[in-house]
Amino acid sequence: MIALVKALWTVFLHSFRKRATIEYPEKKAYLAPRWRGRIVLTRGPDGKERCVGCYLCSAVCPVSCIALQCAEDETGRRYPEFFRINFSRCIFCGYCEEACPTYAIQLTPDYEMSEYDRQNLVYEKEDLLISGQGKYPGYDFYRVAGVSIGGKGKGEGENEQPPIDVRGLAD
Amino acid sequence: MATLYIDNKPYEFEEGRNLLHTCLGLGFDIPHFCWHPALDSVGACRQCAVKLFKDENDCTGTIVMSCMTAARDNMRISIDDKEAHEFRAEVIGFLMANHPHDCPVCDEGGECHLQDMTVLTGHTYREHRFKKRTHRNQDLGPFVHHEMNRCIACYRCVRFYRDYAGGKDLEVFGWHDSVYFGRHESGVLASEFAGNLVEVCPTGVFTDKTFRKHFTRKWDLCSAPSVCVHCSLGCNTIAGQRSGVLRRILNRFSEDVNGYFLCDRGRFGYEFVNGSRRVRTPLAKKGRNQKLEPLDRSAAIKRVAELFSSGRPVIGIGSGRASLESNFALRQLVGPQRFFVAESETQHSITTEIVHALRRTPASRASLRDVAKAGAVLVLGEDVTNTAPLLALAVRQACRTAALTNAHGLGIDPWNDAAIRETGHNVRSSLVVATPTLTKLDDVATTVYHAPPDDISRLGFAIAHALDGSAPAPRGLSPEIEAMARGIARDLAQAARPAVVSGAGSGSASVVEAAAGVAAALYKVNHDACLCMSLSECNSFGCTLLGGRDLTAALDAAERDNAEAVVVLEADLYRNCDPAIAGALLTLPRNVVVIDHTLTATAAMADLVLPAATFAEASGTFVNNEGRFQRFFSAIAPQAGFAPGYRWIAEILSVVGPEAPRWETLDDIVNDMESRVADCAGIRAAAPSASFREGSQKIARQSFRASGRTALLANTSVAESPNPADPDSALAFSPEGIQAPREQPLVARYWAPGINSVQAVSKYHGDPPAALVKGEAGADAAENHGAKAPAAFASHASEWLVMPLHHIFGSEELSMLSPSVASLARSALIVLNPEDAAKLSIRENDAVEVSNYALSCACVAAIASWVTKGSAALSVGRPETQGLDLPEWLWIRKAGAP
């Protein structure tokens, strides 16, 4: 009997405490910048797609929910022809972001992805691609990689000498 | 067996190899770059350092390059030794100093020997403070992509291209850390074996340009062991696909057949599988002159089955590009009497002659390995570089046997490549190239003779007569040719393992008879003699085993028996015979059914087209030019619309005749064939059956790292479907199962823990099974002498003897449907003697018209002095020259001339 009253008293006291529940969706929870939520594909400082279609994200994905096809434009720059993430399988582990050598794929602080139909959780490249650089501003893979693309020839990257002239006498 | 102590543990090994090769074979990982199992050692990269100890008391040891040290009995070495390890890490550090940091966009990434070796030595960060050296790339043609920045200067490319394959246009330029591997200027690599640079290069300098267009990482490819369909040699390949698109072809090591290499036609001809002219659903015409329209699968089968209930006979035409199983199924459907082969009368007589010659010859039947080891080679009448390219590569290796023997006498180890080449500069084995046309082997030949096919045949008869007096001698031979024949006969008789090489390419049966005669005569004086002949298509040998007759006989039968229908299996009749015969065969019978994967001219004439699966989508067996049964397996899972030829026929048979055998799986057909066709005994040994398991598991077609399983098809349906079943083979469409099988016919990719590149091949030892077509019992060697030498070539007044001119890119049907190969094909060429050209007032590159009574074809002139006066050579297999059965006497005139 005493225990019952004690319990009721505790419940009564709680009604004066600060509320832990958030009035979602009117109020949003605080999410850390490094929260691993909805995956996006970012663009480089020049506004072009960062993804070069290297398949590392898809290889590292423990639930195999990323599929893509790499393609190359006429200047030698690579991009994904399609890029598909099946969010109904994604476990938001962030391995893809870790594996990405170009900072293209990033996880964002957003979890509002509920759908009535599971098919709607299949995101294509146009659903994933954002217009900004995300968490890593300023990085451009092609500036440090030795391949030439439109607007960057051989030897024009960072830390590179001008190309060798094989016909030179003493180079 | 000898004993080698590696890090104080004894291992058994066989002497004769270097330390590196021995250790790799024992399962050890020693980083290496310049050594390649086929190119041997030069000690250029200094990467394979190990510690060698004098005896068990020696604790200091010396660092040696394992590739340059012979493995000997009781040798003591250490791979894990600290100093050796540091040495190797330092070498990698130097090699990586200029590496361009572009693995994500490099096609080699994930199967890169440099990546594997870097991980193996533990090198992680670049310690070089200075800027990276850069190079400009070159455009090397439609097959090979060049990215020079990735080079580590191991010299493998030039060693393969120049020393092994005899190419001349890939060079090394520059010096010290700026050496450059490329051509003197951008341009198409001239060697037919340039595609091997993709596999030989340990980094991403040379990558597959066709693969780049639909790039997929190695771990995502669903691969299956396959057999090349672009010539009769049957090189073993690995076909890799993803999403139903065939992505690339890689070499599958086969000791007896292709070894470590493929030709460019075999490697890059695969794109016809993804071609726009593929038929993917049954097509039917409502009436003869109507258009082909899609039809339901069951309706199509019903329509074919109805043809058999009419009471009139149905004629079946098999072909050398369909599998043995499909041809056999067709033969069972129409009956052996009404089974024919898509070959003209001449072609068929040559194919049959070759198969008989190979099965009856007292000499041994030569595999490509036998040819490569031959002490002397006689190439009679065949331009092997263009008809069976890898045979040319084998012949080129045979030229080195004298240098190898010479080096052996000097005490040089057989793997010491640089030393052997140094001592063998002026030592060359005897190679006789006697062909109607100029060949690329002429540069290494000791004797070259170009003449019309009859004269080539006469030379063959003369050689046979010189070897064996009882063989018939050709009459009226010039003293020079007679002396040449005697010299060749002497060289062949004295050589260790001499080989006679010929084939169907010259279009002359008497050349084949002559070659068989030389082999038989040679055997009498040299029991190590062997005979190798190439055929026209990948399964010509197998088709001949089933005993069909030619297309002229098919037309006769169709007319005589008032045939209800003709069923054509994977053949374009217009390519294989006179268009009049093909046209009659496709119009006389009331119905024409074509089972093919591509909409050919023949398929367009059909009333009903059943879409067949290509080699990449079906499993089956081909018999190569040596008579070796070789199984290929489907890389692409069965799809709704099309099916292998034998499956269509099995379904038709199940409707037509309830008493017909029920073929559920490929094994059912194989077993049935083995019991019904005596010559096909041994086909079962080609590969393990579908019930085969390695440790209770199937062999995985996909790597265990295969990705995107839950996303690849999610755009169509988010619900995942189960992996397709494969009742026809011991391979599974799944990453689950054995990754590195022991059986050579089931190897779907080369991989070993830590070795993701194709260099993992060094860790595989499975030899291909010896599934050979048996020789003909009671065959008499003397039978070959029944043939008579033809009369000498004599020119005609107004006609020219037009001989076939083969092109590696252009003469073969399927590879021409591949855009990369087609881009290298030239328009039909006629090569004329300068005097003849002057007489006809034709100049180089003039448009020329070549004609007989029925046909006329347009081609472009070329002038060369190797053409005998009164003869000419014309491109075969080109659309312009279809229907001509070369060699043939034809009229030649300048286009527009009267």
PDB file of C-alpha atoms in Angstrom, chain B residues 275-375:
ATOM      1  CA  GLY B 275      25.349  -5.688 -80.253  1.00  0.00           C
ATOM      2  CA  SER B 276      22.367  -3.863 -81.626  1.00  0.00           C
ATOM      3  CA  ARG B 277      21.724  -6.630 -84.149  1.00  0.00           C
ATOM      4  CA  ARG B 278      21.042  -9.236 -81.500  1.00  0.00           C
ATOM      5  CA  VAL B 279      17.712 -11.054 -81.635  1.00  0.00           C
ATOM      6  CA  ARG B 280      16.249 -11.250 -78.169  1.00  0.00           C
ATOM      7  CA  THR B 281      12.718 -12.515 -78.763  1.00  0.00           C
ATOM      8  CA  PRO B 282      11.272 -14.988 -81.270  1.00  0.00           C
ATOM      9  CA  LEU B 283      10.361 -13.243 -84.521  1.00  0.00           C
ATOM     10  CA  ALA B 284       7.963 -14.449 -87.179  1.00  0.00           C
ATOM     11  CA  LYS B 285       6.597 -13.349 -90.526  1.00  0.00           C
ATOM     12  CA  LYS B 286       2.900 -13.675 -91.328  1.00  0.00           C
ATOM     13  CA  GLY B 287       3.721 -14.134 -95.012  1.00  0.00           C
ATOM     14  CA  ARG B 288       6.906 -14.431 -97.079  1.00  0.00           C
ATOM     15  CA  ASN B 289       7.135 -10.777 -97.952  1.00  0.00           C
ATOM     16  CA  GLN B 290       5.989  -9.400 -94.614  1.00  0.00           C
ATOM     17  CA  LYS B 291       8.113  -8.022 -91.806  1.00  0.00           C
ATOM     18  CA  LEU B 292       9.477 -10.033 -88.893  1.00  0.00           C
ATOM     19  CA  GLU B 293       7.386  -9.407 -85.800  1.00  0.00           C
ATOM     20  CA  PRO B 294       7.825 -10.546 -82.190  1.00  0.00           C
ATOM     21  CA  LEU B 295       6.116 -13.771 -81.272  1.00  0.00           C
ATOM     22  CA  ASP B 296       5.325 -15.589 -78.067  1.00  0.00           C
ATOM     23  CA  ARG B 297       7.827 -18.291 -77.093  1.00  0.00           C
ATOM     24  CA  SER B 298       5.323 -21.163 -76.856  1.00  0.00           C
ATOM     25  CA  ALA B 299       3.629 -20.098 -80.094  1.00  0.00           C
ATOM     26  CA  ALA B 300       7.025 -20.139 -81.812  1.00  0.00           C
ATOM     27  CA  ILE B 301       7.766 -23.673 -80.618  1.00  0.00           C
ATOM     28  CA  LYS B 302       4.302 -24.827 -81.660  1.00  0.00           C
ATOM     29  CA  ARG B 303       4.813 -23.344 -85.102  1.00  0.00           C
ATOM     30  CA  VAL B 304       8.106 -25.204 -85.612  1.00  0.00           C
ATOM     31  CA  ALA B 305       6.647 -28.445 -84.259  1.00  0.00           C
ATOM     32  CA  GLU B 306       3.793 -28.220 -86.789  1.00  0.00           C
ATOM     33  CA  LEU B 307       6.337 -28.334 -89.622  1.00  0.00           C
ATOM     34  CA  PHE B 308       7.182 -31.873 -88.615  1.00  0.00           C
ATOM     35  CA  SER B 309       3.598 -33.105 -88.841  1.00  0.00           C
ATOM     36  CA  SER B 310       3.272 -32.326 -92.564  1.00  0.00           C
ATOM     37  CA  GLY B 311       4.864 -35.611 -93.596  1.00  0.00           C
ATOM     38  CA  ARG B 312       7.391 -33.865 -95.826  1.00  0.00           C
ATOM     39  CA  PRO B 313      10.988 -33.841 -94.645  1.00  0.00           C
ATOM     40  CA  VAL B 314      12.663 -31.007 -92.756  1.00  0.00           C
ATOM     41  CA  ILE B 315      16.275 -30.191 -93.546  1.00  0.00           C
ATOM     42  CA  GLY B 316      18.698 -29.090 -90.859  1.00  0.00           C
ATOM     43  CA  ILE B 317      21.779 -26.968 -91.486  1.00  0.00           C
ATOM     44  CA  GLY B 318      24.246 -26.907 -88.622  1.00  0.00           C
ATOM     45  CA  SER B 319      27.346 -24.754 -88.445  1.00  0.00           C
ATOM     46  CA  GLY B 320      30.844 -24.479 -87.135  1.00  0.00           C
ATOM     47  CA  ARG B 321      29.986 -21.538 -84.940  1.00  0.00           C
ATOM     48  CA  ALA B 322      27.262 -23.354 -82.981  1.00  0.00           C
ATOM     49  CA  SER B 323      28.165 -25.622 -80.088  1.00  0.00           C
ATOM     50  CA  LEU B 324      28.548 -29.356 -80.549  1.00  0.00           C
ATOM     51  CA  GLU B 325      25.432 -29.874 -78.411  1.00  0.00           C
ATOM     52  CA  SER B 326      23.288 -27.597 -80.587  1.00  0.00           C
ATOM     53  CA  ASN B 327      24.518 -29.281 -83.770  1.00  0.00           C
ATOM     54  CA  PHE B 328      23.876 -32.700 -82.276  1.00  0.00           C
ATOM     55  CA  ALA B 329      20.388 -31.680 -81.149  1.00  0.00           C
ATOM     56  CA  LEU B 330      19.605 -30.453 -84.674  1.00  0.00           C
ATOM     57  CA  ARG B 331      20.899 -33.698 -86.130  1.00  0.00           C
ATOM     58  CA  GLN B 332      18.603 -35.633 -83.801  1.00  0.00           C
ATOM     59  CA  LEU B 333      15.672 -33.389 -84.730  1.00  0.00           C
ATOM     60  CA  VAL B 334      15.966 -33.774 -88.509  1.00  0.00           C
ATOM     61  CA  GLY B 335      17.767 -37.122 -88.676  1.00  0.00           C
ATOM     62  CA  PRO B 336      21.401 -37.775 -89.676  1.00  0.00           C
ATOM     63  CA  GLN B 337      20.482 -38.116 -93.369  1.00  0.00           C
ATOM     64  CA  ARG B 338      19.024 -34.635 -93.496  1.00  0.00           C
ATOM     65  CA  PHE B 339      21.719 -32.924 -91.432  1.00  0.00           C
ATOM     66  CA  PHE B 340      24.020 -30.600 -93.374  1.00  0.00           C
ATOM     67  CA  VAL B 341      26.785 -28.152 -92.530  1.00  0.00           C
ATOM     68  CA  ALA B 342      26.816 -24.492 -93.584  1.00  0.00           C
ATOM     69  CA  GLU B 343      29.859 -24.818 -95.816  1.00  0.00           C
ATOM     70  CA  SER B 344      30.259 -24.629 -99.572  1.00  0.00           C
ATOM     71  CA  GLU B 345      31.335 -27.744-101.442  1.00  0.00           C
ATOM     72  CA  THR B 346      34.998 -26.667-101.535  1.00  0.00           C
ATOM     73  CA  GLN B 347      35.075 -25.468 -97.933  1.00  0.00           C
ATOM     74  CA  HIS B 348      33.504 -28.692 -96.784  1.00  0.00           C
ATOM     75  CA  SER B 349      35.924 -30.868 -98.677  1.00  0.00           C
ATOM     76  CA  ILE B 350      38.842 -28.958 -97.121  1.00  0.00           C
ATOM     77  CA  THR B 351      37.425 -29.150 -93.595  1.00  0.00           C
ATOM     78  CA  THR B 352      36.792 -32.874 -93.970  1.00  0.00           C
ATOM     79  CA  GLU B 353      40.246 -33.373 -95.454  1.00  0.00           C
ATOM     80  CA  ILE B 354      41.862 -31.562 -92.503  1.00  0.00           C
ATOM     81  CA  VAL B 355      39.907 -33.483 -89.883  1.00  0.00           C
ATOM     82  CA  HIS B 356      40.756 -36.776 -91.587  1.00  0.00           C
ATOM     83  CA  ALA B 357      44.395 -35.799 -91.998  1.00  0.00           C
ATOM     84  CA  LEU B 358      44.661 -34.910 -88.310  1.00  0.00           C
ATOM     85  CA  ARG B 359      42.973 -38.088 -87.189  1.00  0.00           C
ATOM     86  CA  ARG B 360      44.896 -40.365 -89.507  1.00  0.00           C
ATOM     87  CA  THR B 361      48.342 -38.857 -89.375  1.00  0.00           C
ATOM     88  CA  PRO B 362      51.016 -41.099 -87.884  1.00  0.00           C
ATOM     89  CA  ALA B 363      52.699 -37.954 -86.554  1.00  0.00           C
ATOM     90  CA  SER B 364      51.283 -36.560 -83.345  1.00  0.00           C
ATOM     91  CA  ARG B 365      48.593 -33.899 -83.410  1.00  0.00           C
ATOM     92  CA  ALA B 366      50.234 -30.702 -82.215  1.00  0.00           C
ATOM     93  CA  SER B 367      48.805 -28.433 -79.568  1.00  0.00           C
ATOM     94  CA  LEU B 368      49.945 -24.797 -79.562  1.00  0.00           C
ATOM     95  CA  ARG B 369      52.425 -25.713 -76.855  1.00  0.00           C
ATOM     96  CA  ASP B 370      53.912 -28.405 -79.094  1.00  0.00           C
ATOM     97  CA  VAL B 371      54.260 -25.896 -81.923  1.00  0.00           C
ATOM     98  CA  ALA B 372      55.943 -23.373 -79.606  1.00  0.00           C
ATOM     99  CA  LYS B 373      58.502 -26.015 -78.617  1.00  0.00           C
ATOM    100  CA  ALA B 374      59.124 -27.310 -82.119  1.00  0.00           C
ATOM    101  CA  GLY B 375      62.758 -27.370 -83.264  1.00  0.00           C
TER     102      GLY B 375
END
